[in-house]
Coordinates of C-alpha atoms and ligand atoms in Angstrom, one line a residue:
M30 CA -17.4 34.6 -18.7
S31 CA -13.7 34.4 -19.7
T32 CA -12.0 31.1 -19.2
P33 CA -8.4 30.6 -18.4
L34 CA -7.5 29.0 -21.7
S35 CA -9.0 31.3 -24.2
S36 CA -7.7 30.9 -27.7
E37 CA -5.9 34.3 -27.5
S38 CA -4.0 33.1 -24.6
H39 CA -0.2 33.3 -25.0
A40 CA 0.5 32.3 -21.4
S41 CA 3.1 29.7 -20.6
S42 CA 1.7 26.2 -19.6
E43 CA 2.6 26.8 -16.0
T44 CA 0.7 30.1 -15.8
A45 CA -2.2 28.6 -17.7
L46 CA -2.2 25.6 -15.3
H47 CA -2.3 27.9 -12.3
A48 CA -5.2 29.9 -13.7
F49 CA -7.0 26.8 -14.8
M50 CA -6.8 25.2 -11.3
E51 CA -8.1 28.4 -9.7
H52 CA -11.0 28.1 -12.0
V53 CA -11.6 24.4 -11.2
I54 CA -11.4 25.0 -7.4
A55 CA -13.8 28.0 -7.6
Q56 CA -16.3 26.0 -9.7
S57 CA -16.2 22.9 -7.5
P58 CA -15.5 24.0 -3.9
G59 CA -15.0 21.4 -1.2
E60 CA -13.9 18.6 -3.5
P61 CA -10.2 18.2 -2.8
E62 CA -9.9 14.7 -4.3
F63 CA -11.4 16.0 -7.6
H64 CA -9.0 19.0 -7.5
Q65 CA -6.1 16.6 -7.0
A66 CA -7.1 14.3 -9.9
V67 CA -7.6 17.3 -12.2
H68 CA -4.3 18.9 -11.2
E69 CA -2.4 15.7 -12.0
A70 CA -3.9 15.4 -15.4
A71 CA -3.9 19.0 -16.3
A72 CA -0.3 19.5 -15.4
C73 CA 0.6 16.8 -17.9
V74 CA -1.8 17.8 -20.8
M75 CA -1.5 21.6 -20.5
P76 CA 1.5 21.8 -22.8
V77 CA -0.4 19.7 -25.4
V78 CA -3.5 21.9 -25.0
M79 CA -1.4 25.1 -25.3
A80 CA 0.2 23.8 -28.5
T81 CA -3.0 22.7 -30.2
P82 CA -5.3 25.5 -31.2
A83 CA -8.1 23.1 -32.0
Y84 CA -8.2 21.9 -28.4
R85 CA -8.1 25.5 -27.0
N86 CA -10.8 26.7 -29.4
A87 CA -13.1 23.9 -28.6
K88 CA -12.4 24.5 -24.8
V89 CA -11.8 20.8 -24.5
L90 CA -10.2 20.9 -21.1
E91 CA -12.7 23.3 -19.6
R92 CA -15.5 20.9 -20.8
M93 CA -13.8 17.8 -19.5
I94 CA -13.8 19.0 -15.9
V95 CA -17.6 19.5 -15.9
P96 CA -19.6 16.2 -15.8
D97 CA -22.0 15.7 -18.7
R98 CA -24.6 15.2 -15.9
V99 CA -24.8 14.2 -12.3
L100 CA -27.6 12.1 -10.9
M101 CA -28.2 12.4 -7.1
F102 CA -30.9 10.6 -5.3
R103 CA -32.1 9.3 -2.0
V104 CA -31.9 5.6 -1.2
T105 CA -34.4 4.6 1.4
W106 CA -34.6 1.0 2.7
V107 CA -35.5 -1.0 5.8
D108 CA -32.9 -2.8 7.9
D109 CA -33.2 -6.2 9.6
H110 CA -34.6 -4.5 12.7
G111 CA -37.4 -2.8 10.8
Q112 CA -35.7 0.6 11.0
I113 CA -35.7 2.9 8.0
Q114 CA -32.3 3.8 6.7
V115 CA -31.5 6.7 4.4
N116 CA -28.5 6.9 2.1
R117 CA -27.3 9.1 -0.7
G118 CA -27.0 7.7 -4.2
Y119 CA -25.0 9.1 -7.1
R120 CA -24.1 8.6 -10.7
V121 CA -21.6 10.9 -12.3
Q122 CA -21.8 10.6 -16.1
M123 CA -18.5 12.4 -16.9
N124 CA -17.8 12.1 -20.6
D125 CA -19.2 10.0 -23.5
A126 CA -17.1 11.3 -26.4
I127 CA -15.7 7.9 -27.2
G128 CA -18.4 5.5 -26.1
P129 CA -21.2 4.9 -23.6
Y130 CA -20.6 5.9 -20.0
K131 CA -18.7 3.2 -18.2
G132 CA -17.3 2.8 -14.7
G133 CA -17.9 1.2 -11.3
L134 CA -20.1 1.8 -8.3
R135 CA -18.6 2.3 -4.9
F136 CA -20.4 1.6 -1.6
H137 CA -18.4 3.1 1.2
P138 CA -19.3 5.4 4.1
S139 CA -16.7 7.9 2.9
V140 CA -18.3 8.4 -0.6
T141 CA -19.2 12.0 -1.5
L142 CA -19.9 13.6 -4.8
G143 CA -16.3 14.9 -4.9
T144 CA -15.0 11.4 -4.5
L145 CA -17.1 10.1 -7.4
K146 CA -16.2 13.1 -9.5
F147 CA -12.5 12.3 -9.1
L148 CA -13.1 8.7 -9.9
A149 CA -15.3 9.5 -13.0
F150 CA -12.7 12.0 -14.2
E151 CA -9.9 9.4 -14.0
Q152 CA -12.2 6.8 -15.6
V153 CA -12.4 8.9 -18.8
F154 CA -8.6 8.8 -19.3
K155 CA -8.4 5.2 -18.2
N156 CA -11.1 4.0 -20.5
S157 CA -9.6 5.9 -23.4
L158 CA -6.3 4.1 -22.7
T159 CA -7.9 0.6 -23.0
T160 CA -8.2 1.0 -26.8
L161 CA -11.9 0.1 -26.4
S162 CA -14.9 2.3 -27.0
M163 CA -16.0 3.4 -23.5
G164 CA -16.8 6.8 -22.0
G165 CA -16.2 7.5 -18.3
A166 CA -18.6 7.5 -15.3
K167 CA -18.6 6.5 -11.6
G168 CA -21.4 6.1 -9.1
G169 CA -22.1 4.8 -5.7
S170 CA -23.4 5.5 -2.2
N171 CA -22.3 6.3 1.3
F172 CA -23.9 3.0 2.3
D173 CA -21.5 0.8 4.4
P174 CA -21.9 -2.9 3.6
H175 CA -19.6 -4.0 6.5
G176 CA -21.7 -5.9 9.1
R177 CA -24.8 -5.9 7.0
S178 CA -26.7 -9.1 6.3
D179 CA -27.2 -10.4 2.8
G180 CA -30.9 -9.4 3.1
E181 CA -30.0 -5.8 4.0
V182 CA -27.4 -5.6 1.2
M183 CA -30.1 -6.9 -1.2
R184 CA -32.7 -4.4 -0.1
F185 CA -30.2 -1.6 -0.3
C186 CA -29.2 -2.6 -3.9
Q187 CA -32.8 -2.9 -4.9
A188 CA -33.6 0.6 -3.6
F189 CA -30.5 2.0 -5.3
M190 CA -31.4 0.4 -8.6
S191 CA -35.0 1.6 -8.4
E192 CA -33.6 5.2 -8.9
L193 CA -30.7 4.4 -11.2
Y194 CA -32.4 2.1 -13.8
A195 CA -34.0 4.8 -15.8
H196 CA -30.6 6.4 -16.6
I197 CA -28.5 3.4 -17.6
G198 CA -28.5 0.8 -20.4
P199 CA -26.1 -1.2 -22.5
D200 CA -25.6 1.7 -25.0
I201 CA -26.1 4.5 -22.5
D202 CA -24.2 3.8 -19.2
V203 CA -22.9 0.5 -18.0
P204 CA -22.0 0.4 -14.2
A205 CA -19.8 -2.3 -12.6
G206 CA -18.1 -2.9 -9.2
D207 CA -15.6 -1.0 -7.2
I208 CA -15.0 -0.8 -3.4
G209 CA -17.9 -2.5 -1.6
V210 CA -19.5 -3.7 -4.8
G211 CA -18.6 -7.2 -6.0
G212 CA -20.4 -10.2 -7.5
R213 CA -23.1 -10.3 -4.8
E214 CA -24.1 -6.7 -5.2
I215 CA -24.0 -6.8 -9.0
G216 CA -26.4 -9.8 -8.8
F217 CA -28.9 -7.9 -6.6
L218 CA -28.6 -4.8 -8.8
F219 CA -29.1 -6.8 -12.0
G220 CA -32.1 -8.7 -10.6
Q221 CA -33.8 -5.4 -9.8
Y222 CA -32.9 -3.8 -13.2
K223 CA -34.6 -6.8 -14.9
K224 CA -37.7 -6.6 -12.7
L225 CA -38.1 -2.9 -13.4
T226 CA -37.4 -2.9 -17.2
H227 CA -38.3 -6.4 -18.3
R228 CA -35.0 -6.5 -20.1
F229 CA -32.1 -8.9 -19.9
N230 CA -29.1 -7.2 -21.3
G231 CA -25.5 -6.1 -20.7
V232 CA -26.5 -3.1 -18.5
L233 CA -23.9 -4.1 -15.8
T234 CA -20.5 -5.8 -16.0
G235 CA -19.0 -8.1 -13.4
K236 CA -22.1 -10.4 -13.7
G237 CA -22.1 -14.0 -12.7
F238 CA -20.6 -16.2 -15.5
D239 CA -23.8 -18.2 -16.1
W240 CA -25.9 -15.0 -16.6
G241 CA -23.7 -13.0 -18.9
G242 CA -20.5 -12.5 -17.0
S243 CA -17.1 -12.8 -18.6
N244 CA -14.3 -15.2 -17.8
I245 CA -11.4 -13.4 -16.0
R246 CA -13.5 -10.3 -15.0
P247 CA -13.0 -10.9 -11.3
E248 CA -9.3 -11.5 -11.8
A249 CA -8.8 -8.7 -14.4
T250 CA -7.8 -5.7 -12.3
G251 CA -5.2 -7.5 -10.2
Y252 CA -3.8 -9.5 -13.1
G253 CA -3.7 -6.4 -15.3
A254 CA -1.7 -4.5 -12.6
V255 CA 0.8 -7.3 -12.5
Y256 CA 1.0 -7.5 -16.3
F257 CA 1.7 -3.8 -16.3
A258 CA 4.5 -4.2 -13.7
Q259 CA 5.9 -7.0 -15.9
E260 CA 6.1 -4.6 -18.9
M261 CA 7.7 -1.9 -16.8
M262 CA 10.3 -4.2 -15.4
A263 CA 11.1 -5.5 -18.8
T264 CA 12.2 -2.0 -19.9
R265 CA 15.0 -2.5 -17.4
G266 CA 15.7 -6.1 -18.4
Q267 CA 14.2 -7.4 -15.1
L268 CA 11.6 -10.1 -14.2
L269 CA 9.1 -10.3 -11.3
A270 CA 10.3 -13.7 -10.4
G271 CA 12.3 -13.8 -7.1
K272 CA 11.2 -10.3 -6.1
I273 CA 9.5 -9.4 -2.8
A274 CA 6.2 -7.6 -3.2
A275 CA 4.0 -5.5 -0.8
V276 CA 0.3 -5.4 -1.6
S277 CA -2.2 -3.2 0.3
G278 CA -5.9 -4.0 0.6
S279 CA -7.3 -7.5 0.8
G280 CA -10.3 -7.1 -1.5
N281 CA -10.9 -8.0 -5.1
V282 CA -7.9 -6.2 -6.6
A283 CA -5.4 -7.2 -3.9
Q284 CA -6.4 -10.9 -4.0
Y285 CA -5.9 -11.4 -7.7
T286 CA -2.7 -9.3 -7.6
V287 CA -1.3 -11.8 -5.1
E288 CA -2.5 -14.7 -7.3
K289 CA -0.8 -13.5 -10.4
L290 CA 2.4 -12.5 -8.5
N291 CA 2.6 -16.0 -7.0
E292 CA 2.1 -17.5 -10.4
L293 CA 5.0 -15.5 -11.8
G294 CA 7.3 -16.4 -9.0
A295 CA 7.3 -13.3 -6.8
K296 CA 6.8 -13.4 -3.0
V297 CA 4.0 -11.4 -1.5
V298 CA 4.6 -10.4 2.1
T299 CA 1.8 -8.1 3.0
L300 CA -2.0 -7.5 2.8
S301 CA -4.1 -5.0 4.7
D302 CA -7.5 -3.5 5.4
S303 CA -8.5 -0.4 7.2
D304 CA -7.6 -1.9 10.6
G305 CA -3.9 -2.6 9.7
T306 CA -1.4 -4.7 7.8
I307 CA -0.4 -8.4 8.1
V308 CA 3.2 -9.2 7.3
D309 CA 4.2 -12.8 6.4
M310 CA 7.8 -13.0 5.4
D311 CA 7.4 -16.6 4.4
G312 CA 5.1 -15.4 1.6
I313 CA 1.3 -15.5 1.1
N314 CA 1.4 -18.6 -1.1
A315 CA -1.6 -20.1 -3.0
E316 CA -2.9 -22.0 -0.1
K317 CA -2.8 -19.0 2.2
L318 CA -4.4 -16.9 -0.5
A319 CA -7.3 -19.4 -0.8
W320 CA -7.8 -19.0 3.0
V321 CA -7.8 -15.2 2.6
M322 CA -10.3 -15.4 -0.2
E323 CA -12.6 -17.5 2.0
L324 CA -12.1 -15.1 4.9
K325 CA -12.9 -11.9 2.9
N326 CA -15.4 -13.1 0.3
V327 CA -17.4 -15.7 2.2
R328 CA -17.1 -15.0 5.9
R329 CA -16.5 -11.3 5.3
G330 CA -14.0 -11.2 8.1
R331 CA -11.0 -8.9 8.9
I332 CA -7.4 -9.4 7.7
R333 CA -6.0 -9.5 11.3
E334 CA -7.5 -13.0 11.6
Y335 CA -4.7 -14.1 9.3
I336 CA -2.2 -14.1 12.2
E337 CA -4.3 -16.5 14.2
R338 CA -4.3 -19.0 11.4
F339 CA -0.7 -18.4 10.2
K340 CA 1.4 -18.1 13.3
N341 CA 4.6 -16.8 11.7
A342 CA 2.8 -13.7 10.5
T343 CA 2.5 -10.4 12.4
F344 CA -0.1 -7.7 12.5
L345 CA 0.8 -4.0 12.3
E346 CA -2.2 -2.4 14.0
G347 CA -3.4 0.8 12.2
R348 CA -0.5 0.8 9.8
R349 CA 0.0 0.5 6.1
P350 CA 2.4 -1.9 4.4
W351 CA 4.9 0.6 3.1
S352 CA 7.5 0.3 5.8
V353 CA 8.0 -3.4 5.0
P354 CA 11.1 -3.8 2.7
C355 CA 10.1 -4.8 -0.8
Q356 CA 11.2 -4.4 -4.4
L357 CA 7.6 -4.2 -5.8
A358 CA 4.6 -2.3 -4.4
F359 CA 1.0 -2.7 -5.4
P360 CA -1.2 -0.2 -3.6
S361 CA -4.6 -1.8 -4.0
A362 CA -6.9 -0.4 -1.3
T363 CA -8.0 3.2 -1.7
Q364 CA -7.1 6.8 -2.6
N365 CA -4.2 8.6 -0.9
E366 CA -3.1 5.5 1.0
L367 CA 0.6 6.1 0.2
D368 CA 2.1 9.5 1.2
G369 CA 5.4 11.2 0.6
K370 CA 6.9 9.7 3.7
D371 CA 5.8 6.2 2.7
A372 CA 7.2 6.8 -0.8
K373 CA 10.6 7.8 0.6
Q374 CA 10.7 4.7 2.8
L375 CA 9.8 2.5 -0.1
V376 CA 12.6 4.0 -2.3
E377 CA 15.1 3.8 0.6
N378 CA 14.2 0.2 1.1
G379 CA 15.0 -0.7 -2.5
C380 CA 11.5 -0.6 -4.1
T381 CA 11.9 0.0 -7.8
C382 CA 8.5 -0.7 -9.2
I383 CA 5.1 0.6 -8.1
S384 CA 2.0 -0.5 -10.0
E385 CA -1.3 1.0 -8.7
G386 CA -4.2 -1.3 -8.5
A387 CA -6.2 1.3 -6.6
N388 CA -7.4 4.6 -8.0
M389 CA -5.1 7.6 -7.0
P390 CA -3.5 5.7 -4.1
S391 CA -0.4 7.9 -4.1
T392 CA -0.5 11.5 -2.9
P393 CA 1.1 14.2 -5.1
D394 CA 4.1 14.2 -2.7
A395 CA 4.5 10.5 -3.1
I396 CA 4.4 10.8 -6.9
D397 CA 7.1 13.5 -6.8
V398 CA 9.3 11.2 -4.7
F399 CA 8.9 8.3 -7.2
I400 CA 9.5 10.5 -10.3
K401 CA 12.6 12.2 -8.7
A402 CA 14.0 8.8 -7.8
K403 CA 13.4 7.6 -11.4
V404 CA 11.8 4.4 -10.2
L405 CA 9.2 2.6 -12.3
Y406 CA 5.9 4.2 -11.2
A407 CA 2.5 3.6 -13.0
P408 CA -0.6 5.5 -12.0
G409 CA -3.8 3.7 -11.5
K410 CA -5.4 5.0 -14.7
A411 CA -2.8 3.0 -16.6
A412 CA -2.0 0.1 -14.3
N413 CA -5.5 -0.8 -13.1
A414 CA -7.2 -0.4 -16.5
G415 CA -7.4 -4.2 -16.9
G416 CA -10.6 -4.3 -14.9
V417 CA -12.6 -2.0 -17.1
A418 CA -10.9 -3.4 -20.2
V419 CA -12.4 -6.9 -19.4
S420 CA -15.7 -5.1 -18.6
G421 CA -15.5 -3.9 -22.2
L422 CA -14.9 -7.4 -23.3
E423 CA -17.9 -8.5 -21.3
M424 CA -20.0 -5.9 -23.2
T425 CA -18.6 -7.3 -26.5
Q426 CA -19.5 -10.9 -25.4
N427 CA -23.0 -9.8 -24.3
A428 CA -23.6 -8.0 -27.6
G429 CA -22.7 -11.3 -29.4
V430 CA -24.7 -13.4 -26.9
M431 CA -21.6 -15.6 -26.4
H432 CA -18.8 -16.4 -24.0
W433 CA -15.1 -16.4 -24.8
E434 CA -12.7 -19.0 -23.3
R435 CA -10.6 -18.0 -20.4
K436 CA -7.5 -18.0 -22.5
R437 CA -8.9 -15.7 -25.1
V438 CA -9.9 -13.2 -22.5
D439 CA -6.6 -13.4 -20.6
D440 CA -4.6 -13.1 -23.8
T441 CA -6.7 -10.1 -24.9
L442 CA -6.2 -8.5 -21.4
R443 CA -2.5 -9.1 -21.6
G444 CA -2.4 -7.5 -25.1
I445 CA -4.3 -4.5 -23.8
M446 CA -2.0 -3.9 -20.9
K447 CA 1.0 -4.2 -23.3
S448 CA -0.6 -1.6 -25.6
I449 CA -1.3 0.8 -22.7
H450 CA 2.3 0.4 -21.7
E451 CA 3.5 1.2 -25.2
N452 CA 1.3 4.2 -25.3
C453 CA 2.7 5.5 -22.0
V454 CA 6.2 5.0 -23.3
K455 CA 5.4 6.8 -26.5
H456 CA 3.9 9.9 -24.8
G457 CA 5.9 9.8 -21.5
S458 CA 9.6 9.3 -22.5
E459 CA 12.0 12.0 -21.4
N460 CA 15.8 11.6 -21.7
G461 CA 15.7 7.8 -21.4
F462 CA 13.2 7.9 -18.4
V463 CA 9.6 7.0 -18.9
N464 CA 7.2 9.3 -16.9
Y465 CA 4.2 7.0 -16.9
V466 CA 2.0 9.7 -15.3
R467 CA 2.6 12.1 -18.2
G468 CA 2.4 9.3 -20.8
A469 CA -0.9 7.9 -19.4
N470 CA -2.5 11.4 -19.1
I471 CA -1.5 12.6 -22.6
A472 CA -2.3 9.4 -24.4
G473 CA -5.7 9.1 -22.6
F474 CA -6.5 12.8 -23.2
I475 CA -5.7 13.0 -27.0
K476 CA -8.2 10.4 -28.0
V477 CA -11.1 12.0 -26.0
A478 CA -10.1 15.5 -27.0
D479 CA -10.0 14.6 -30.7
A480 CA -13.4 13.0 -30.5
M481 CA -14.8 16.0 -28.7
V482 CA -13.4 18.4 -31.4
Q483 CA -14.8 16.2 -34.2
Q484 CA -18.3 16.0 -32.6
G485 CA -18.7 19.8 -32.3
V486 CA -20.3 21.8 -29.6
Y487 CA -22.8 19.8 -27.7
Ligands
NDP523 P1 -12.9 -4.2 -2.3 O1 -14.1 -3.6 -1.7 O2 -13.0 -5.6 -2.8 O3 -11.7 -4.1 -1.3 C1 -11.3 -2.9 -0.8 C2 -10.1 -3.1 0.1 O4 -9.5 -1.9 0.4 C3 -10.5 -3.7 1.4 O5 -9.4 -4.5 1.9 C4 -10.7 -2.5 2.3 O6 -10.6 -2.7 3.7 C5 -9.6 -1.6 1.8 N1 -10.1 -0.2 2.0 C6 -11.1 0.4 1.4 N2 -11.2 1.7 1.8 C7 -10.2 1.9 2.7 C8 -9.8 2.9 3.4 N3 -10.5 4.1 3.4 N4 -8.7 2.8 4.2 C9 -8.0 1.6 4.2 N5 -8.4 0.5 3.5 C10 -9.5 0.7 2.8 O7 -12.5 -3.2 -3.5 P2 -11.6 -3.4 -4.8 O8 -10.5 -4.4 -4.5 O9 -12.5 -3.7 -5.9 O10 -11.0 -2.0 -5.0 C11 -9.7 -1.6 -4.4 C12 -9.2 -0.4 -5.2 O11 -9.1 -0.7 -6.6 C13 -10.1 0.9 -5.2 O12 -9.3 2.0 -5.3 C14 -10.9 0.8 -6.5 O13 -11.3 2.0 -7.0 C15 -9.8 0.2 -7.4 N6 -10.2 -0.5 -8.6 C16 -11.0 -1.5 -8.6 C17 -11.4 -2.2 -9.8 C18 -12.3 -3.4 -9.8 O14 -12.4 -4.0 -10.9 N7 -12.8 -3.8 -8.7 C19 -10.9 -1.7 -11.1 C20 -9.9 -0.6 -11.0 C21 -9.6 -0.1 -9.8 P3 -11.9 -2.5 4.6 O15 -12.6 -3.8 4.5 O16 -11.3 -2.3 6.0 O17 -12.6 -1.3 4.2
2IT524 O1 -12.1 1.9 -11.3 C1 -12.4 1.1 -12.2 O2 -11.9 1.0 -13.3 C2 -13.5 0.1 -11.9 N1 -13.9 0.1 -10.7 C3 -14.0 -0.9 -12.9 C4 -15.0 -0.2 -13.8 C5 -15.7 -1.1 -14.7 O3 -16.6 -0.6 -15.4 O4 -15.4 -2.3 -14.8

């Protein structure tokens, strides 16, 4: 079969991109999020591919959009009422050119194979940017942990791991958390892995500190997104201190984004979940954040409860935070949570810096608005890479059977975010403006593409 990027091709990048996307869509029908993620990356790297015969000859891009393998399985478990429940389980092992497969597990009712393919595809670029040796993967299930008891979550995790364990390992594939998978779930998954394999090793990251976890891993994604914003603002001689920030979501990433923003003197005025947004113009300070952490992580409640506890706050039912005036925005909930209209409103309200804690939270229209307005805009694969980076440091610590001090991990995380930023500037600068989307995609791509070329046809 002929492919759109054959070595004889003399087509322009734009024509090649069009043909390539037709090929992608035909090969993976019904996976719009995957098409969206591939289009964003391919639009950036196509000129590089067209100019590099070695990449074209090795069909690097055509290979990168097909997972190395996909595991799909049934997860059967018994709920608290004795009813049998059936869920779908997946692991998409996308690319291991530069290291063992690495990436999170998502438990959310919306999860489909297409969702996980988009996440695994982005993970390949992100992990490459971290400077560490990690390939890309993603997995998960359409299981919904909301409203489930600890016992139900445990039985689900055990059933999930009973299928997955044979395909993962510290030098094969190392899953971690994502939406719906935090410390509790990693604990249950790890317990079952040990039971089935008789091995105690670094097969998962995000583990409890006393059994192999790393300092700063819970904080890493949020802290990293803020460090990245700090780097971007510094290119324009600006600080985060004194700025107003809108944060979406109220889970792991959102919580530690707020913590670091507070530490650096910014004022966070929003948090959200799928029910709506709370707005607190007095700022969600450390004390209020501690209350939110207890609400979300211990009581597993809803963000609207915030306004009962903090009377000056308001709740925007069914709405996202982007209409609230701010200078900094940290989308930290889920994909496509910020559209073109939201982006216009943010820019009109004076927002000049958007650092994505979530994966692909901005729609293509929104990205266009940000790039045209020449605001500082960092895509998730760069801005939220701190989480997987510290997962990589957890793997390093596990291999050495040791723990690093908090400061050492935090300093290393900061250094990694700085180097990702530098790499984006190197590959994304155009006429004095840094296009971080282009920079992140090209920088992430080159390392993986070179490794694939060097490793031959496999
Ligand atoms: P959590 O499960 O801890 O929190 C998710 C938050 O996002 C919740 O507030 C949830 O609200 C909200 N949310 C989830 N789905 C939707 C939806 N469809 N619509 C509206 N709100 C939604 O997940 P994380 O904080 O870990 O993950 C958040 C984002 O960050 C995801 O995009 C994830 O891929 C990304 N990410 C996470 C990393 C990590 O280390 N954890 C690393 C890098 C990126 P509700 O309770 O109502 O569902
Ligand atoms: O999207 C992500 O980078 C994550 N959910 C974290 C993955 C990891 O392996 O730590």
